[in-house]
Tab-separated table of C-alpha atoms in Angstrom:
chain	number	residue	atom	x	y	z
A	236	MET	CA	19.112	57.273	0.176
A	237	SER	CA	19.573	58.484	-3.392
A	238	LEU	CA	18.438	56.480	-6.405
A	239	TYR	CA	22.084	56.164	-7.442
A	240	ARG	CA	23.124	54.635	-4.114
A	241	SER	CA	20.085	52.366	-4.099
A	242	SER	CA	20.990	51.101	-7.568
A	243	ILE	CA	24.618	50.481	-6.627
A	244	TRP	CA	23.544	48.481	-3.543
A	245	TYR	CA	20.992	46.511	-5.574
A	246	LEU	CA	23.431	45.654	-8.363
A	247	LYS	CA	26.103	44.693	-5.845
A	248	GLY	CA	23.601	42.418	-4.201
A	249	LEU	CA	22.708	40.751	-7.497
A	250	ASN	CA	26.364	39.890	-7.984
A	251	GLU	CA	27.348	38.823	-4.506
A	252	TYR	CA	24.327	37.899	-2.418
A	253	THR	CA	22.534	35.347	-4.592
A	254	ARG	CA	22.451	31.559	-4.609
A	255	GLY	CA	24.815	31.473	-7.580
A	256	ALA	CA	27.383	33.551	-5.699
A	257	PHE	CA	27.252	31.154	-2.771
A	258	GLU	CA	27.672	28.129	-5.026
A	259	SER	CA	30.682	29.778	-6.623
A	260	ALA	CA	32.208	30.699	-3.258
A	261	ALA	CA	31.594	27.198	-1.885
A	262	LYS	CA	34.137	25.779	-4.331
A	263	ARG	CA	36.923	27.229	-2.189
A	264	PHE	CA	35.497	26.130	1.182
A	265	VAL	CA	37.681	23.793	3.260
A	266	GLU	CA	35.520	20.786	4.080
A	267	LYS	CA	37.432	19.810	7.200
A	268	ASP	CA	36.577	23.189	8.777
A	269	LEU	CA	33.148	21.805	9.668
A	270	GLU	CA	34.225	18.212	10.301
A	271	VAL	CA	34.273	18.759	14.038
A	272	SER	CA	32.470	17.565	17.138
A	273	VAL	CA	31.090	20.218	19.449
A	274	ALA	CA	29.756	17.800	22.048
A	275	GLY	CA	29.834	19.466	25.453
A	276	ARG	CA	29.622	22.984	23.992
A	277	SER	CA	26.468	25.089	24.251
A	278	PHE	CA	25.034	27.442	21.652
A	279	MET	CA	22.324	30.057	22.098
A	280	ILE	CA	20.544	31.001	18.864
A	281	THR	CA	17.951	33.754	18.750
A	282	GLY	CA	15.223	33.324	16.145
A	283	ALA	CA	15.964	29.596	16.005
A	284	ASN	CA	12.526	28.338	15.004
A	285	SER	CA	12.830	29.133	11.275
A	286	GLY	CA	15.083	30.332	8.487
A	287	ILE	CA	18.791	30.844	9.129
A	288	GLY	CA	18.522	30.241	12.869
A	289	LYS	CA	16.823	26.882	12.494
A	290	ALA	CA	19.215	25.800	9.720
A	291	ALA	CA	22.200	26.673	11.919
A	292	ALA	CA	20.672	24.834	14.875
A	293	ILE	CA	20.275	21.654	12.821
A	294	VAL	CA	23.882	21.622	11.615
A	295	ILE	CA	25.284	22.350	15.079
A	296	ALA	CA	22.984	19.795	16.728
A	297	LYS	CA	24.210	17.152	14.281
A	298	ARG	CA	27.709	17.831	15.578
A	299	GLY	CA	26.643	17.235	19.164
A	300	GLY	CA	26.153	20.775	20.392
A	301	THR	CA	23.637	21.721	23.065
A	302	ILE	CA	21.198	24.220	21.555
A	303	HIS	CA	19.340	26.961	23.393
A	304	MET	CA	16.586	28.144	21.080
A	305	VAL	CA	15.450	31.684	21.915
A	306	CYS	CA	12.133	32.220	20.168
A	307	ARG	CA	9.148	34.538	20.343
A	308	ASN	CA	6.384	32.042	19.490
A	309	LYS	CA	6.002	28.995	21.744
A	310	ASP	CA	4.068	26.836	19.271
A	311	LYS	CA	6.507	27.469	16.416
A	312	ALA	CA	9.452	26.873	18.731
A	313	GLU	CA	8.107	23.514	19.910
A	314	GLU	CA	7.395	22.437	16.345
A	315	ALA	CA	10.912	23.427	15.266
A	316	ARG	CA	12.481	21.664	18.256
A	317	ALA	CA	10.657	18.452	17.380
A	318	GLU	CA	11.966	18.665	13.814
A	319	ILE	CA	15.532	19.348	14.975
A	320	VAL	CA	15.493	16.414	17.417
A	321	LYS	CA	14.015	14.096	14.792
A	322	GLU	CA	16.546	15.090	12.124
A	323	THR	CA	19.634	15.106	14.331
A	324	GLY	CA	18.906	12.603	17.091
A	325	ASN	CA	20.151	15.244	19.540
A	326	LYS	CA	17.777	15.774	22.457
A	327	ASP	CA	19.837	18.501	24.133
A	328	ILE	CA	17.669	21.202	22.581
A	329	TYR	CA	16.132	23.738	24.957
A	330	ILE	CA	13.409	26.274	24.246
A	331	HIS	CA	13.361	29.750	25.779
A	332	ILE	CA	10.463	32.044	24.974
A	333	LEU	CA	11.487	35.691	24.616
A	334	ASP	CA	10.389	38.628	22.495
A	335	LEU	CA	13.483	40.782	21.951
A	336	THR	CA	11.307	43.851	21.497
A	337	GLU	CA	10.288	43.617	25.180
A	338	THR	CA	13.284	45.375	26.669
A	339	ARG	CA	12.852	44.631	30.383
A	340	LYS	CA	12.120	40.984	29.651
A	341	VAL	CA	15.436	40.689	27.802
A	342	TRP	CA	17.173	41.796	30.993
A	343	GLU	CA	15.158	39.327	33.067
A	344	PHE	CA	15.819	36.464	30.664
A	345	ALA	CA	19.584	37.013	30.593
A	346	GLU	CA	19.808	37.194	34.378
A	347	ALA	CA	17.706	34.057	34.807
A	348	PHE	CA	19.746	32.162	32.209
A	349	LYS	CA	23.018	32.957	33.999
A	350	LYS	CA	21.605	31.591	37.251
A	351	LYS	CA	20.297	28.380	35.693
A	352	PHE	CA	23.124	27.421	33.319
A	353	LYS	CA	26.816	27.159	34.151
A	354	SER	CA	28.232	27.798	30.698
A	355	LEU	CA	27.563	29.263	27.274
A	356	ASN	CA	30.189	28.875	24.598
A	357	VAL	CA	28.565	30.596	21.627
A	358	LEU	CA	25.879	33.265	21.272
A	359	ILE	CA	24.369	33.660	17.799
A	360	ASN	CA	22.345	36.870	17.536
A	361	ASN	CA	20.185	35.988	14.549
A	362	ALA	CA	16.685	37.298	15.354
A	363	GLY	CA	15.647	40.492	13.604
A	364	SER	CA	12.688	42.760	12.950
A	365	MET	CA	11.705	44.788	9.886
A	366	LEU	CA	8.424	46.525	10.653
A	367	MET	CA	7.372	48.881	7.870
A	368	GLN	CA	5.286	51.136	10.139
A	369	ARG	CA	6.652	52.879	13.199
A	370	GLU	CA	5.451	50.971	16.259
A	371	LEU	CA	6.400	51.393	19.913
A	372	ASN	CA	6.885	48.677	22.498
A	373	ALA	CA	5.495	48.810	26.029
A	374	GLU	CA	8.496	50.885	27.143
A	375	GLY	CA	7.945	53.470	24.398
A	376	LEU	CA	10.822	52.341	22.175
A	377	GLU	CA	10.604	51.966	18.390
A	378	LYS	CA	10.273	48.209	17.895
A	379	ASN	CA	12.847	47.642	15.153
A	380	PHE	CA	15.511	49.369	17.244
A	381	ALA	CA	14.332	47.611	20.402
A	382	CYS	CA	14.781	44.186	18.782
A	383	ASN	CA	17.640	44.593	16.331
A	384	THR	CA	19.894	46.830	18.406
A	385	LEU	CA	18.979	47.371	22.047
A	386	GLY	CA	17.630	43.886	22.736
A	387	THR	CA	20.677	42.336	21.095
A	388	TYR	CA	22.973	44.610	23.108
A	389	ILE	CA	21.291	43.856	26.439
A	390	LEU	CA	21.288	40.111	25.803
A	391	THR	CA	24.927	40.088	24.712
A	392	LYS	CA	26.272	42.343	27.454
A	393	ASN	CA	24.496	40.425	30.194
A	394	LEU	CA	25.715	37.058	28.924
A	395	ILE	CA	29.345	38.182	28.581
A	396	PRO	CA	30.282	37.076	32.134
A	397	LEU	CA	28.943	33.587	31.399
A	398	LEU	CA	30.685	33.492	28.012
A	399	GLU	CA	33.987	34.586	29.540
A	400	LYS	CA	33.843	31.676	32.013
A	401	SER	CA	33.288	29.195	29.170
A	402	GLY	CA	35.853	27.665	26.840
A	403	ASP	CA	36.583	29.352	23.493
A	404	PRO	CA	33.658	31.822	23.735
A	405	ARG	CA	32.242	33.378	20.577
A	406	VAL	CA	29.531	35.875	19.655
A	407	ILE	CA	28.181	35.999	16.101
A	408	MET	CA	25.979	38.842	14.869
A	409	VAL	CA	23.860	38.231	11.764
A	410	SER	CA	23.811	41.378	9.645
A	411	ALA	CA	22.597	42.368	6.172
A	412	GLY	CA	24.184	43.921	3.092
A	413	ILE	CA	21.781	46.828	3.183
A	414	MET	CA	23.783	48.281	6.072
A	415	LEU	CA	26.378	49.294	3.489
A	416	VAL	CA	24.181	52.198	2.360
A	417	LYS	CA	23.808	53.691	5.843
A	418	LYS	CA	26.100	55.702	8.093
A	419	LEU	CA	25.777	55.418	11.860
A	420	ARG	CA	23.227	57.982	13.001
A	421	VAL	CA	23.901	58.747	16.643
A	422	GLY	CA	21.364	61.548	17.030
A	423	ASP	CA	18.182	59.677	16.091
A	424	LEU	CA	18.277	56.143	17.478
A	425	GLN	CA	14.475	55.956	17.629
A	426	SER	CA	13.901	57.024	13.999
A	427	GLU	CA	11.715	59.916	15.103
A	428	ARG	CA	12.819	62.403	12.464
A	429	GLY	CA	11.533	62.565	8.901
A	430	ARG	CA	9.544	59.934	7.060
A	431	PHE	CA	9.674	56.460	8.556
A	432	ASP	CA	11.087	53.919	6.080
A	433	GLY	CA	11.153	50.451	7.626
A	434	THR	CA	13.763	49.120	5.215
A	435	MET	CA	16.150	51.991	5.908
A	436	VAL	CA	15.531	51.759	9.660
A	437	TYR	CA	16.523	48.095	9.396
A	438	ALA	CA	19.644	49.130	7.474
A	439	GLN	CA	20.513	51.648	10.195
A	440	ASN	CA	20.020	48.979	12.865
A	441	LYS	CA	22.406	46.675	11.034
A	442	ARG	CA	24.988	49.476	10.809
A	443	GLN	CA	24.560	49.914	14.561
A	444	LEU	CA	25.139	46.187	14.963
A	445	ALA	CA	28.399	46.455	13.012
A	446	VAL	CA	29.666	49.237	15.267
A	447	MET	CA	28.525	47.312	18.340
A	448	THR	CA	30.429	44.215	17.227
A	449	GLU	CA	33.601	46.176	16.550
A	450	GLN	CA	33.499	48.009	19.879
A	451	LEU	CA	32.579	44.988	22.009
A	452	ALA	CA	35.443	43.066	20.419
A	453	LYS	CA	37.807	45.773	21.683
A	454	THR	CA	36.473	45.853	25.228
A	455	HIS	CA	36.127	42.076	25.625
A	456	PRO	CA	39.208	40.542	23.964
A	457	GLY	CA	38.603	37.180	25.613
A	458	ILE	CA	35.571	36.603	23.380
A	459	HIS	CA	35.767	36.222	19.609
A	460	PHE	CA	33.143	38.597	18.211
A	461	SER	CA	32.237	38.512	14.520
A	462	LEU	CA	29.653	39.975	12.185
A	463	MET	CA	28.362	38.100	9.150
A	464	HIS	CA	26.200	38.655	6.083
A	465	PRO	CA	24.183	35.597	4.972
A	466	GLY	CA	23.378	36.923	1.502
A	467	TRP	CA	19.829	37.137	0.213
A	468	VAL	CA	18.043	34.189	1.788
A	469	ASP	CA	14.615	32.686	1.172
A	470	THR	CA	13.143	32.882	4.672
A	471	PRO	CA	9.627	33.456	6.036
A	472	ALA	CA	10.789	36.790	7.432
A	473	VAL	CA	11.921	38.052	4.021
A	474	ALA	CA	8.717	36.847	2.372
A	475	GLU	CA	6.625	38.674	4.960
A	476	ALA	CA	8.594	41.922	5.210
A	477	MET	CA	9.534	42.291	1.522
A	478	PRO	CA	6.915	40.405	-0.526
A	479	ASP	CA	7.659	42.143	-3.852
A	480	PHE	CA	11.394	41.565	-3.503
A	481	HIS	CA	10.811	37.948	-2.473
A	482	ARG	CA	8.520	37.344	-5.456
A	483	SER	CA	10.864	38.888	-8.016
A	484	MET	CA	14.068	37.297	-6.637
A	485	ARG	CA	12.719	33.923	-5.522
A	486	ASN	CA	14.712	31.900	-8.057
A	487	LYS	CA	17.964	33.596	-7.033
A	488	LEU	CA	17.591	33.569	-3.267
A	489	ARG	CA	19.823	31.358	-1.163
A	490	SER	CA	18.406	28.494	0.845
A	491	PRO	CA	18.381	28.882	4.650
A	492	GLU	CA	21.155	26.271	4.792
A	493	GLN	CA	23.327	28.350	2.451
A	494	GLY	CA	22.563	31.487	4.440
A	495	ALA	CA	23.512	29.724	7.671
A	496	ASP	CA	26.789	28.281	6.394
A	497	THR	CA	29.023	31.134	7.545
A	498	VAL	CA	27.163	31.335	10.870
A	499	VAL	CA	27.988	27.679	11.508
A	500	TRP	CA	31.569	28.109	10.282
A	501	LEU	CA	32.099	31.016	12.677
A	502	ALA	CA	30.443	29.079	15.508
A	503	VAL	CA	32.200	25.712	15.315
A	504	SER	CA	35.326	25.924	13.162
A	505	GLU	CA	38.790	26.668	14.495
A	506	ALA	CA	39.597	28.642	11.337
A	507	PRO	CA	37.960	32.054	12.055
A	508	ALA	CA	39.421	32.607	15.505
A	509	ALA	CA	42.796	31.118	14.614
A	510	ALA	CA	43.347	33.097	11.431
A	511	LYS	CA	41.514	36.382	11.963
A	512	PRO	CA	41.241	39.012	14.698
A	513	ALA	CA	37.872	39.631	16.323
A	514	GLY	CA	35.292	42.189	15.240
A	515	LEU	CA	35.436	41.548	11.495
A	516	PHE	CA	32.664	41.182	8.896
A	517	PHE	CA	32.333	37.881	7.046
A	518	GLN	CA	30.452	36.632	4.014
A	519	ASP	CA	30.836	33.167	2.517
A	520	ARG	CA	33.625	32.328	4.985
A	521	LYS	CA	35.845	35.277	4.097
A	522	VAL	CA	36.389	38.763	5.486
A	523	ILE	CA	34.664	41.578	3.604
A	524	PRO	CA	34.678	45.359	4.174
A	525	THR	CA	32.018	47.000	6.326
A	526	HIS	CA	31.883	49.915	3.866
A	527	LEU	CA	31.641	50.189	0.089
A	528	PRO	CA	34.678	51.636	-1.745
A	529	LEU	CA	34.876	55.451	-1.394
A	530	ALA	CA	31.745	55.322	0.777
A	531	TRP	CA	30.463	58.218	2.877
A	532	THR	CA	29.331	55.816	5.587
A	533	HIS	CA	32.450	55.856	7.791
A	534	SER	CA	32.139	57.191	11.336
A	535	SER	CA	34.773	58.631	13.632
A	536	LEU	CA	35.922	56.810	16.754
A	537	GLU	CA	34.273	59.548	18.787
A	538	GLN	CA	30.912	58.876	17.097
A	539	LYS	CA	31.234	55.137	17.676
A	540	GLU	CA	32.088	55.598	21.330
A	541	ARG	CA	29.222	58.060	21.732
A	542	PHE	CA	26.838	55.478	20.261
A	543	MET	CA	28.021	52.823	22.702
A	544	THR	CA	27.625	55.234	25.619
A	545	LEU	CA	24.068	56.098	24.571
A	546	LEU	CA	23.256	52.417	24.142
A	547	GLU	CA	24.578	51.571	27.594
A	548	GLU	CA	22.682	54.447	29.217
A	549	LEU	CA	19.467	53.461	27.461
A	550	ALA	CA	19.909	49.797	28.390
A	551	LYS	CA	20.451	50.649	32.053
A	552	SER	CA	17.357	52.822	32.134
A	553	PHE	CA	15.272	49.685	31.592
A	554	GLN	CA	17.173	47.442	33.976
A	555	PRO	CA	14.768	45.822	36.457
A	556	HIS	CA	15.464	46.656	40.096
Protein backbone atom coordinates (compact mmCIF):
# COMPACT_ATOMS: atom_id res chain seq x y z
CA MET A 1 0.00 0.00 0.00
CA SER A 2 1.42 3.38 -0.97
CA LEU A 3 2.08 6.13 1.56
CA TYR A 4 -0.57 8.23 -0.18
CA ARG A 5 -3.25 5.55 0.22
CA SER A 6 -2.20 4.90 3.80
CA SER A 7 -2.55 8.60 4.60
CA ILE A 8 -5.97 8.85 2.97
CA TRP A 9 -7.22 5.83 4.97
CA TYR A 10 -5.75 7.23 8.19
CA LEU A 11 -7.25 10.69 7.73
CA LYS A 12 -10.61 9.20 6.79
CA GLY A 13 -10.48 7.16 9.95
CA LEU A 14 -9.73 10.21 12.08
CA ASN A 15 -12.87 11.85 10.74
CA GLU A 16 -15.29 8.96 10.78
CA TYR A 17 -14.13 6.19 13.09
CA THR A 18 -13.53 8.01 16.37
CA ARG A 19 -15.60 8.43 19.52
CA GLY A 20 -16.55 11.96 18.48
CA ALA A 21 -17.92 10.69 15.17
CA PHE A 22 -20.07 8.15 16.97
CA GLU A 23 -21.41 10.75 19.38
CA SER A 24 -22.30 12.97 16.45
CA ALA A 25 -23.98 10.13 14.56
CA ALA A 26 -25.90 9.04 17.66
CA LYS A 27 -27.90 12.27 17.57
CA ARG A 28 -29.88 10.90 14.63
CA PHE A 29 -30.44 7.40 16.07
CA VAL A 30 -34.06 6.34 16.57
CA GLU A 31 -34.35 5.26 20.20
CA LYS A 32 -37.32 2.98 19.66
CA ASP A 33 -35.25 0.85 17.26
CA LEU A 34 -33.67 -0.85 20.27
CA GLU A 35 -36.71 -0.73 22.54
CA VAL A 36 -37.58 -4.32 21.77
CA SER A 37 -37.82 -7.66 23.53
CA VAL A 38 -35.98 -10.56 21.96
CA ALA A 39 -37.11 -13.15 24.49
CA GLY A 40 -37.27 -16.54 22.81
CA ARG A 41 -34.68 -15.62 20.17
CA SER A 42 -31.15 -17.03 20.22
CA PHE A 43 -27.93 -15.26 19.32
CA MET A 44 -24.51 -16.78 18.69
CA ILE A 45 -21.63 -14.34 19.19
CA THR A 46 -18.05 -15.31 18.42
CA GLY A 47 -15.40 -13.59 20.53
CA ALA A 48 -18.03 -12.82 23.17
CA ASN A 49 -15.80 -12.74 26.24
CA SER A 50 -14.44 -9.21 25.72
CA GLY A 51 -14.64 -6.03 23.67
CA ILE A 52 -17.39 -5.60 21.09
CA GLY A 53 -18.67 -9.16 21.44
CA LYS A 54 -19.15 -8.93 25.19
CA ALA A 55 -20.74 -5.47 24.93
CA ALA A 56 -23.21 -6.77 22.34
CA ALA A 57 -23.98 -9.82 24.48
CA ILE A 58 -24.84 -7.63 27.47
CA VAL A 59 -27.26 -5.42 25.54
CA ILE A 60 -28.98 -8.37 23.87
CA ALA A 61 -29.16 -10.33 27.14
CA LYS A 62 -30.85 -7.34 28.80
CA ARG A 63 -33.54 -7.62 26.15
CA GLY A 64 -34.16 -11.27 26.95
CA GLY A 65 -32.16 -12.98 24.24
CA THR A 66 -30.52 -16.36 24.68
CA ILE A 67 -26.77 -15.93 24.15
CA HIS A 68 -24.37 -18.54 22.82
CA MET A 69 -20.88 -17.29 23.60
CA VAL A 70 -18.27 -18.81 21.29
CA CYS A 71 -14.89 -18.20 22.88
CA ARG A 72 -11.34 -19.51 22.67
CA ASN A 73 -10.37 -19.23 26.35
CA LYS A 74 -12.48 -21.14 28.88
CA ASP A 75 -11.46 -19.12 31.95
CA LYS A 76 -12.10 -15.76 30.27
CA ALA A 77 -15.40 -17.02 28.89
CA GLU A 78 -16.63 -18.16 32.31
CA GLU A 79 -15.60 -14.86 33.88
CA ALA A 80 -17.41 -12.91 31.16
CA ARG A 81 -20.52 -15.09 31.47
CA ALA A 82 -20.66 -14.43 35.20
CA GLU A 83 -20.46 -10.69 34.57
CA ILE A 84 -23.16 -10.81 31.89
CA VAL A 85 -25.53 -12.81 34.11
CA LYS A 86 -24.90 -10.49 37.06
CA GLU A 87 -25.47 -7.33 35.02
CA THR A 88 -28.50 -8.51 33.07
CA GLY A 89 -30.20 -11.06 35.32
CA ASN A 90 -30.42 -13.32 32.25
CA LYS A 91 -29.19 -16.84 32.93
CA ASP A 92 -29.74 -18.14 29.40
CA ILE A 93 -26.08 -17.61 28.55
CA TYR A 94 -24.20 -20.60 27.16
CA ILE A 95 -20.46 -21.02 26.69
CA HIS A 96 -18.94 -22.88 23.75
CA ILE A 97 -15.17 -23.23 23.59
CA LEU A 98 -13.79 -23.00 20.05
CA ASP A 99 -10.65 -21.64 18.44
CA LEU A 100 -11.64 -20.46 14.96
CA THR A 101 -8.10 -21.02 13.72
CA GLU A 102 -8.58 -24.78 14.20
CA THR A 103 -10.34 -25.51 10.94
CA ARG A 104 -11.56 -29.08 11.50
CA LYS A 105 -12.84 -28.19 14.96
CA VAL A 106 -14.98 -25.42 13.46
CA TRP A 107 -16.66 -28.06 11.31
CA GLU A 108 -17.15 -30.34 14.31
CA PHE A 109 -18.53 -27.55 16.47
CA ALA A 110 -21.09 -26.43 13.88
CA GLU A 111 -22.32 -29.97 13.30
CA ALA A 112 -22.60 -30.65 17.03
CA PHE A 113 -24.44 -27.37 17.63
CA LYS A 114 -27.05 -28.19 14.97
CA LYS A 115 -27.73 -31.54 16.63
CA LYS A 116 -28.06 -30.08 20.13
CA PHE A 117 -30.05 -26.89 19.49
CA LYS A 118 -33.28 -26.56 17.54
CA SER A 119 -32.95 -22.93 16.49
CA LEU A 120 -30.56 -20.05 15.94
CA ASN A 121 -31.98 -16.69 14.98
CA VAL A 122 -28.85 -14.55 14.73
CA LEU A 123 -25.18 -15.30 14.11
CA ILE A 124 -22.74 -12.50 14.92
CA ASN A 125 -19.29 -13.21 13.47
CA ASN A 126 -17.22 -10.92 15.66
CA ALA A 127 -14.04 -12.86 16.51
CA GLY A 128 -10.91 -11.87 14.63
CA SER A 129 -7.16 -12.38 14.51
CA MET A 130 -4.33 -9.99 13.66
CA LEU A 131 -1.06 -11.88 14.04
CA MET A 132 1.92 -9.82 12.94
CA GLN A 133 4.10 -12.84 12.10
CA ARG A 134 3.10 -15.54 9.65
CA GLU A 135 2.01 -18.58 11.65
CA LEU A 136 0.40 -21.81 10.47
CA ASN A 137 -2.29 -23.82 12.21
CA ALA A 138 -2.23 -27.59 12.62
CA GLU A 139 -3.71 -28.00 9.12
CA GLY A 140 -0.99 -25.85 7.54
CA LEU A 141 -3.15 -22.76 7.00
CA GLU A 142 -2.04 -19.19 7.73
CA LYS A 143 -3.75 -18.40 11.04
CA ASN A 144 -5.20 -14.97 10.25
CA PHE A 145 -6.91 -16.36 7.16
CA ALA A 146 -7.97 -19.51 9.01
CA CYS A 147 -9.75 -17.45 11.69
CA ASN A 148 -10.96 -14.33 9.92
CA THR A 149 -12.06 -15.88 6.64
CA LEU A 150 -12.17 -19.67 6.43
CA GLY A 151 -13.31 -20.33 10.00
CA THR A 152 -16.02 -17.70 9.66
CA TYR A 153 -17.12 -19.19 6.33
CA ILE A 154 -17.27 -22.76 7.64
CA LEU A 155 -19.18 -21.73 10.76
CA THR A 156 -21.66 -19.62 8.79
CA LYS A 157 -22.25 -22.08 5.96
CA ASN A 158 -22.81 -24.99 8.32
CA LEU A 159 -25.26 -23.04 10.49
CA ILE A 160 -27.30 -21.77 7.53
CA PRO A 161 -29.73 -24.74 7.61
CA LEU A 162 -30.45 -24.04 11.29
CA LEU A 163 -30.80 -20.31 10.65
CA GLU A 164 -33.18 -20.90 7.75
CA LYS A 165 -35.47 -22.96 10.01
CA SER A 166 -35.57 -20.15 12.59
CA GLY A 167 -37.69 -17.01 12.56
CA ASP A 168 -36.28 -13.81 11.04
CA PRO A 169 -32.71 -15.18 10.66
CA ARG A 170 -29.78 -12.78 10.45
CA VAL A 171 -26.01 -12.99 10.02
CA ILE A 172 -23.82 -10.03 10.97
CA MET A 173 -20.15 -9.83 10.00
CA VAL A 174 -17.92 -7.44 11.95
CA SER A 175 -15.46 -5.80 9.57
CA ALA A 176 -12.91 -2.98 9.73
CA GLY A 177 -12.31 0.24 7.80
CA ILE A 178 -8.86 -0.89 6.79
CA MET A 179 -10.46 -3.20 4.23
CA LEU A 180 -11.09 -0.10 2.13
CA VAL A 181 -7.42 0.00 1.09
CA LYS A 182 -7.36 -3.59 -0.20
CA LYS A 183 -8.67 -5.27 -3.33
CA LEU A 184 -9.73 -8.91 -3.21
CA ARG A 185 -6.68 -11.03 -3.95
CA VAL A 186 -7.88 -14.38 -5.25
CA GLY A 187 -4.47 -15.81 -6.13
CA ASP A 188 -2.80 -15.64 -2.71
CA LEU A 189 -5.29 -16.53 0.02
CA GLN A 190 -2.52 -17.78 2.33
CA SER A 191 -0.37 -14.62 2.07
CA GLU A 192 2.60 -16.64 0.86
CA ARG A 193 3.96 -14.10 -1.59
CA GLY A 194 6.13 -11.11 -0.71
CA ARG A 195 6.74 -9.66 2.72
CA PHE A 196 4.22 -10.64 5.37
CA ASP A 197 2.46 -7.59 6.84
CA GLY A 198 -0.02 -8.65 9.52
CA THR A 199 -2.03 -5.44 9.31
CA MET A 200 -2.46 -5.72 5.55
CA VAL A 201 -3.26 -9.43 5.79
CA TYR A 202 -6.01 -8.47 8.25
CA ALA A 203 -7.23 -5.85 5.78
CA GLN A 204 -7.31 -8.46 3.00
CA ASN A 205 -9.25 -10.83 5.26
CA LYS A 206 -11.82 -8.13 5.93
CA ARG A 207 -12.16 -7.47 2.18
CA GLN A 208 -12.73 -11.21 1.77
CA LEU A 209 -15.40 -11.00 4.46
CA ALA A 210 -17.15 -8.21 2.54
CA VAL A 211 -17.24 -10.29 -0.64
CA MET A 212 -18.39 -13.33 1.34
CA THR A 213 -21.26 -11.36 2.88
CA GLU A 214 -22.38 -10.00 -0.48
CA GLN A 215 -22.29 -13.40 -2.19
CA LEU A 216 -23.94 -15.35 0.64
CA ALA A 217 -26.73 -12.78 0.71
CA LYS A 218 -27.40 -13.59 -2.95
CA THR A 219 -27.42 -17.35 -2.54
CA HIS A 220 -29.41 -17.40 0.71
CA PRO A 221 -32.13 -14.74 0.35
CA GLY A 222 -34.06 -16.11 3.31
CA ILE A 223 -31.38 -14.82 5.69
CA HIS A 224 -30.59 -11.14 6.19
CA PHE A 225 -26.81 -10.86 5.85
CA SER A 226 -25.03 -7.61 6.73
CA LEU A 227 -21.51 -6.33 7.19
CA MET A 228 -20.65 -3.62 9.70
CA HIS A 229 -17.74 -1.41 10.73
CA PRO A 230 -17.58 -0.60 14.46
CA GLY A 231 -15.15 2.30 14.11
CA TRP A 232 -11.91 2.45 16.06
CA VAL A 233 -12.69 0.76 19.37
CA ASP A 234 -10.72 0.50 22.60
CA THR A 235 -10.55 -3.27 23.00
CA PRO A 236 -7.94 -5.67 24.42
CA ALA A 237 -7.38 -7.03 20.92
CA VAL A 238 -6.50 -3.60 19.51
CA ALA A 239 -4.21 -2.85 22.46
CA GLU A 240 -2.37 -6.12 21.95
CA ALA A 241 -2.12 -6.15 18.15
CA MET A 242 -1.51 -2.41 17.60
CA PRO A 243 0.06 -1.03 20.80
CA ASP A 244 1.49 2.15 19.22
CA PHE A 245 -1.81 2.99 17.54
CA HIS A 246 -3.72 2.24 20.75
CA ARG A 247 -1.39 4.47 22.79
CA SER A 248 -1.53 7.41 20.39
CA MET A 249 -5.31 7.23 19.76
CA ARG A 250 -6.52 6.16 23.20
CA ASN A 251 -8.41 9.38 23.92
CA LYS A 252 -10.26 9.17 20.60
CA LEU A 253 -11.14 5.50 20.53
CA ARG A 254 -14.75 4.41 20.90
CA SER A 255 -15.89 2.41 23.89
CA PRO A 256 -16.81 -1.25 23.29
CA GLU A 257 -20.46 -0.27 23.83
CA GLN A 258 -20.24 2.35 21.08
CA GLY A 259 -18.49 -0.11 18.79
CA ALA A 260 -21.20 -2.70 19.44
CA ASP A 261 -24.14 -0.36 18.85
CA THR A 262 -24.59 -1.11 15.15
CA VAL A 263 -24.07 -4.84 15.78
CA VAL A 264 -26.96 -4.79 18.25
CA TRP A 265 -29.09 -2.62 15.96
CA LEU A 266 -28.59 -5.06 13.09
CA ALA A 267 -29.28 -8.02 15.39
CA VAL A 268 -32.47 -6.93 17.16
CA SER A 269 -34.08 -3.99 15.38
CA GLU A 270 -36.73 -4.32 12.69
CA ALA A 271 -35.27 -1.31 10.87
CA PRO A 272 -32.31 -2.86 8.95
CA ALA A 273 -34.18 -5.76 7.39
CA ALA A 274 -37.33 -3.75 6.76
CA ALA A 275 -35.67 -0.79 5.08
CA LYS A 276 -32.57 -2.21 3.40
CA PRO A 277 -31.71 -5.18 1.18
CA ALA A 278 -29.28 -7.79 2.46
CA GLY A 279 -25.53 -7.81 1.93
CA LEU A 280 -24.85 -4.14 2.67
CA PHE A 281 -22.14 -2.45 4.75
CA PHE A 282 -23.18 -0.42 7.79
CA GLN A 283 -21.51 2.04 10.12
CA ASP A 284 -23.30 3.96 12.86
CA ARG A 285 -26.67 2.54 11.76
CA LYS A 286 -26.44 3.70 8.16
CA VAL A 287 -25.31 2.15 4.88
CA ILE A 288 -21.83 3.11 3.71
CA PRO A 289 -19.88 2.15 0.56
CA THR A 290 -17.57 -0.86 0.57
CA HIS A 291 -15.07 1.10 -1.55
CA LEU A 292 -13.58 4.58 -1.33
CA PRO A 293 -14.53 7.06 -4.10
CA LEU A 294 -12.64 6.35 -7.36
CA ALA A 295 -10.98 3.38 -5.64
CA TRP A 296 -9.00 0.68 -7.45
CA THR A 297 -10.32 -1.95 -5.06
CA HIS A 298 -13.36 -3.13 -7.04
CA SER A 299 -13.45 -6.73 -8.24
CA SER A 300 -15.36 -8.30 -11.10
CA LEU A 301 -18.23 -10.71 -10.52
CA GLU A 302 -16.04 -13.44 -11.98
CA GLN A 303 -13.32 -12.75 -9.38
CA LYS A 304 -15.86 -12.78 -6.55
CA GLU A 305 -17.37 -16.05 -7.71
CA ARG A 306 -13.91 -17.55 -8.12
CA PHE A 307 -13.08 -16.57 -4.53
CA MET A 308 -16.23 -18.24 -3.23
CA THR A 309 -15.46 -21.39 -5.21
CA LEU A 310 -11.93 -21.55 -3.81
CA LEU A 311 -13.25 -20.97 -0.30
CA GLU A 312 -15.79 -23.75 -0.63
CA GLU A 313 -13.22 -26.18 -2.04
CA LEU A 314 -10.77 -25.35 0.74
CA ALA A 315 -13.46 -25.69 3.41
CA LYS A 316 -14.51 -29.10 2.11
CA SER A 317 -10.94 -30.33 2.09
CA PHE A 318 -10.94 -30.08 5.89
CA GLN A 319 -14.39 -31.53 6.45
CA PRO A 320 -14.22 -34.41 8.95
CA HIS A 321 -15.40 -37.75 7.58
